[in-house]
């Protein structure tokens, strides 16, 4: 009679572990689906009509055009520091910033959070790689543990390694063309919230 309760007790922890894994997996999938839904809704926004601005720029005087085409060497390096957000440790504290076309960026990612230390990285997509595609790349990289969950993709412009709590890394990259560049943490489950955009003018 005593063997029956002990067998129930031994199976109990596995039931709890299976339930936790199931709930965790469901939450990751739900966050991913919600991110695609929001990206879909954002895509309904009217886009700025850049094509119409081109003729106006072409009609400008020649000296103004020469000034606009100043070499990238004359643009100062933009220094940016990003950390996990104090209010939400699964988000970046800097969710957007602006830069100039051709500008070199020196970005420092400090993985410091006072209450909820987590591994994070910073992965920057190329121009035209939207947040939905970045999330897809993060999902594809979920098995790349030895590569710090960094996707093997030509769509990546720059990235840090996977930083453990308390680690810092500085990377440098150039933003060649005007437009939006999306960045994301590709550690499993983080990208749906931990992302941002660089607007290049």
Tab-separated table of C-alpha atoms in Angstrom:
chain	number	residue	atom	x	y	z
A	1	UNK	CA	0.000	0.000	0.000
A	2	UNK	CA	2.884	2.375	0.678
A	3	UNK	CA	4.337	1.893	-2.852
A	4	UNK	CA	1.346	3.585	-4.502
A	5	UNK	CA	1.720	7.057	-2.860
A	6	UNK	CA	5.503	7.106	-3.443
A	7	UNK	CA	4.976	6.443	-7.165
A	8	UNK	CA	2.524	9.389	-7.291
A	9	UNK	CA	5.059	11.592	-5.534
A	10	UNK	CA	7.844	10.615	-7.936
A	11	UNK	CA	5.726	11.443	-11.000
A	12	UNK	CA	4.515	14.762	-9.578
A	13	UNK	CA	7.684	16.838	-10.331
A	14	UNK	CA	7.633	15.664	-13.962
A	15	UNK	CA	4.037	16.804	-14.326
A	16	UNK	CA	4.975	20.252	-13.031
A	17	UNK	CA	8.048	20.452	-15.310
A	18	UNK	CA	5.995	19.408	-18.352
A	19	UNK	CA	3.350	22.015	-17.508
A	20	UNK	CA	5.984	24.774	-17.153
A	21	UNK	CA	7.617	23.811	-20.488
A	22	UNK	CA	4.211	23.744	-22.197
A	23	UNK	CA	3.189	27.149	-20.841
A	24	UNK	CA	6.601	28.650	-21.731
A	25	UNK	CA	6.414	27.338	-25.304
A	26	UNK	CA	2.852	28.627	-25.680
A	27	UNK	CA	3.899	32.090	-24.465
A	28	UNK	CA	6.815	32.272	-26.927
A	29	UNK	CA	4.549	31.285	-29.830
A	30	UNK	CA	1.864	33.751	-28.683
A	31	UNK	CA	4.381	36.619	-28.477
A	32	UNK	CA	5.696	35.760	-31.936
A	33	UNK	CA	2.185	35.694	-33.431
A	34	UNK	CA	1.295	38.995	-31.724
A	35	UNK	CA	4.457	40.602	-33.085
A	36	UNK	CA	3.510	39.557	-36.632
A	37	UNK	CA	-0.015	40.887	-36.077
A	38	UNK	CA	1.250	44.263	-34.881
A	39	UNK	CA	3.760	44.460	-37.718
A	40	UNK	CA	0.896	43.707	-40.082
A	41	UNK	CA	-1.193	46.495	-38.565
A	42	UNK	CA	1.739	48.936	-38.717
A	43	UNK	CA	2.184	48.131	-42.375
A	44	UNK	CA	-1.233	49.742	-43.007
A	45	UNK	CA	0.169	53.168	-42.123
A	46	UNK	CA	0.547	55.488	-45.126
A	47	UNK	CA	4.143	55.522	-46.264
A	48	UNK	CA	5.916	58.841	-46.826
A	49	UNK	CA	6.012	59.710	-50.503
A	50	UNK	CA	9.746	59.812	-51.032
A	51	UNK	CA	9.448	59.588	-54.817
A	52	UNK	CA	7.675	62.963	-55.012
A	53	UNK	CA	10.413	64.661	-53.037
A	54	UNK	CA	13.041	63.608	-55.592
A	55	UNK	CA	12.088	66.145	-58.327
A	56	UNK	CA	12.222	68.987	-55.806
A	57	UNK	CA	15.711	67.911	-54.798
A	58	UNK	CA	16.759	67.659	-58.432
A	59	UNK	CA	15.624	71.246	-59.090
A	60	UNK	CA	17.851	72.599	-56.291
A	61	UNK	CA	20.932	74.611	-57.199
A	62	UNK	CA	24.160	72.748	-57.912
A	63	UNK	CA	26.040	74.019	-54.819
A	64	UNK	CA	23.286	72.690	-52.528
A	65	UNK	CA	23.533	69.268	-54.197
A	66	UNK	CA	27.283	69.248	-53.686
A	67	UNK	CA	26.813	69.994	-49.982
A	68	UNK	CA	24.233	67.198	-49.614
A	69	UNK	CA	26.679	64.747	-51.167
A	70	UNK	CA	29.371	65.466	-48.576
A	71	UNK	CA	31.682	62.484	-48.075
A	72	UNK	CA	30.907	60.184	-45.149
A	73	UNK	CA	34.317	61.034	-43.662
A	74	UNK	CA	32.937	64.487	-42.783
A	75	UNK	CA	30.078	62.998	-40.733
A	76	UNK	CA	31.066	62.507	-37.084
A	77	UNK	CA	30.837	59.031	-35.570
A	78	UNK	CA	27.548	58.510	-33.734
A	79	UNK	CA	28.115	56.938	-30.314
A	80	UNK	CA	25.138	55.089	-28.805
A	81	UNK	CA	24.831	53.053	-25.601
A	82	UNK	CA	21.980	50.556	-25.223
A	83	UNK	CA	21.008	48.545	-22.137
A	84	UNK	CA	18.067	46.424	-20.997
A	85	UNK	CA	15.206	48.699	-19.940
A	86	UNK	CA	14.894	49.143	-16.152
A	87	UNK	CA	11.080	49.042	-16.356
A	88	UNK	CA	11.012	45.965	-18.621
A	89	UNK	CA	14.208	43.891	-18.623
A	90	UNK	CA	13.065	42.050	-21.774
A	91	UNK	CA	13.166	45.287	-23.800
A	92	UNK	CA	15.956	47.649	-24.850
A	93	UNK	CA	16.063	51.006	-23.055
A	94	UNK	CA	16.637	52.660	-26.459
A	95	UNK	CA	13.871	51.617	-28.828
A	96	UNK	CA	14.752	54.054	-31.621
A	97	UNK	CA	17.343	56.584	-32.687
A	98	UNK	CA	18.287	58.474	-35.837
A	99	UNK	CA	21.464	58.651	-37.892
A	100	UNK	CA	22.651	60.047	-41.212
A	101	UNK	CA	23.188	58.058	-44.391
A	102	UNK	CA	26.813	56.952	-44.598
A	103	UNK	CA	27.362	57.603	-40.895
A	104	UNK	CA	29.550	55.308	-38.830
A	105	UNK	CA	27.925	54.154	-35.583
A	106	UNK	CA	29.839	53.061	-32.506
A	107	UNK	CA	27.298	51.110	-30.467
A	108	UNK	CA	27.961	49.832	-26.961
A	109	UNK	CA	25.596	47.231	-25.529
A	110	UNK	CA	25.813	47.027	-21.735
A	111	UNK	CA	23.946	43.955	-20.510
A	112	UNK	CA	23.277	45.230	-17.010
A	113	UNK	CA	19.956	44.983	-15.210
A	114	UNK	CA	19.634	45.404	-11.431
A	115	UNK	CA	16.782	42.956	-10.785
A	116	UNK	CA	16.433	40.486	-13.672
A	117	UNK	CA	19.772	39.588	-15.297
A	118	UNK	CA	19.317	37.730	-18.605
A	119	UNK	CA	21.552	36.849	-21.576
A	120	UNK	CA	20.987	39.248	-24.494
A	121	UNK	CA	22.492	40.247	-27.826
A	122	UNK	CA	22.042	43.026	-30.376
A	123	UNK	CA	21.412	41.987	-33.988
A	124	UNK	CA	20.949	44.653	-36.682
A	125	UNK	CA	19.211	43.837	-39.947
A	126	UNK	CA	20.013	45.403	-43.300
A	127	UNK	CA	17.839	48.063	-44.914
A	128	UNK	CA	14.420	46.667	-45.848
A	129	UNK	CA	14.512	43.737	-43.408
A	130	UNK	CA	11.325	44.419	-41.415
A	131	UNK	CA	10.589	43.350	-37.829
A	132	UNK	CA	8.580	40.359	-38.996
A	133	UNK	CA	11.532	39.000	-40.956
A	134	UNK	CA	13.880	39.745	-38.045
A	135	UNK	CA	11.614	37.667	-35.778
A	136	UNK	CA	11.689	34.885	-38.361
A	137	UNK	CA	15.503	34.981	-38.341
A	138	UNK	CA	15.460	34.827	-34.531
A	139	UNK	CA	13.169	31.783	-34.630
A	140	UNK	CA	15.482	30.084	-37.140
A	141	UNK	CA	18.450	30.762	-34.826
A	142	UNK	CA	16.875	29.120	-31.746
A	143	UNK	CA	19.054	26.033	-32.181
A	144	UNK	CA	22.312	27.971	-32.743
A	145	UNK	CA	23.395	27.792	-29.094
A	146	UNK	CA	27.118	27.606	-29.949
A	147	UNK	CA	26.790	30.748	-32.125
A	148	UNK	CA	25.015	32.783	-29.438
A	149	UNK	CA	21.699	32.501	-31.325
A	150	UNK	CA	23.058	34.770	-34.083
A	151	UNK	CA	21.309	33.923	-37.382
A	152	UNK	CA	23.362	32.739	-40.363
A	153	UNK	CA	21.898	35.251	-42.805
A	154	UNK	CA	22.958	37.783	-45.417
A	155	UNK	CA	20.198	40.024	-43.987
A	156	UNK	CA	22.306	40.818	-40.895
A	157	UNK	CA	24.355	44.031	-41.020
A	158	UNK	CA	26.030	43.815	-37.580
A	159	UNK	CA	25.709	42.039	-34.233
A	160	UNK	CA	27.239	41.588	-30.813
A	161	UNK	CA	27.930	38.174	-29.369
A	162	UNK	CA	25.506	36.771	-26.796
A	163	UNK	CA	26.338	38.775	-23.664
A	164	UNK	CA	25.890	37.245	-20.244
A	165	UNK	CA	24.654	39.494	-17.399
A	166	UNK	CA	27.268	42.135	-16.589
A	167	UNK	CA	29.074	41.871	-19.949
A	168	UNK	CA	29.564	44.743	-22.399
A	169	UNK	CA	30.549	44.820	-26.073
A	170	UNK	CA	31.141	47.674	-28.513
A	171	UNK	CA	30.611	47.197	-32.249
A	172	UNK	CA	31.031	49.587	-35.177
A	173	UNK	CA	29.041	49.650	-38.404
A	174	UNK	CA	28.067	52.055	-41.176
A	175	UNK	CA	24.496	52.801	-42.223
A	176	UNK	CA	24.901	53.187	-45.991
A	177	UNK	CA	21.460	54.316	-47.184
A	178	UNK	CA	18.479	56.296	-45.873
A	179	UNK	CA	15.606	54.212	-44.527
A	180	UNK	CA	14.720	52.059	-41.525
A	181	UNK	CA	17.058	49.463	-40.010
A	182	UNK	CA	15.558	47.119	-37.404
A	183	UNK	CA	17.432	45.592	-34.485
A	184	UNK	CA	16.445	42.750	-32.184
A	185	UNK	CA	17.635	40.423	-29.421
A	186	UNK	CA	17.648	36.930	-30.923
A	187	UNK	CA	17.880	35.054	-27.607
A	188	UNK	CA	14.868	32.678	-27.675
A	189	UNK	CA	11.641	34.420	-26.675
A	190	UNK	CA	13.087	37.937	-26.352
A	191	UNK	CA	12.699	39.388	-29.859
A	192	UNK	CA	8.933	40.013	-29.771
A	193	UNK	CA	9.495	42.787	-27.200
A	194	UNK	CA	13.252	43.424	-27.299
A	195	UNK	CA	13.588	45.263	-30.602
A	196	UNK	CA	13.986	48.735	-32.034
A	197	UNK	CA	14.541	50.825	-35.147
A	198	UNK	CA	17.281	53.103	-36.473
A	199	UNK	CA	15.919	55.753	-38.818
A	200	UNK	CA	18.559	56.871	-41.301
A	201	UNK	CA	18.024	60.220	-43.038
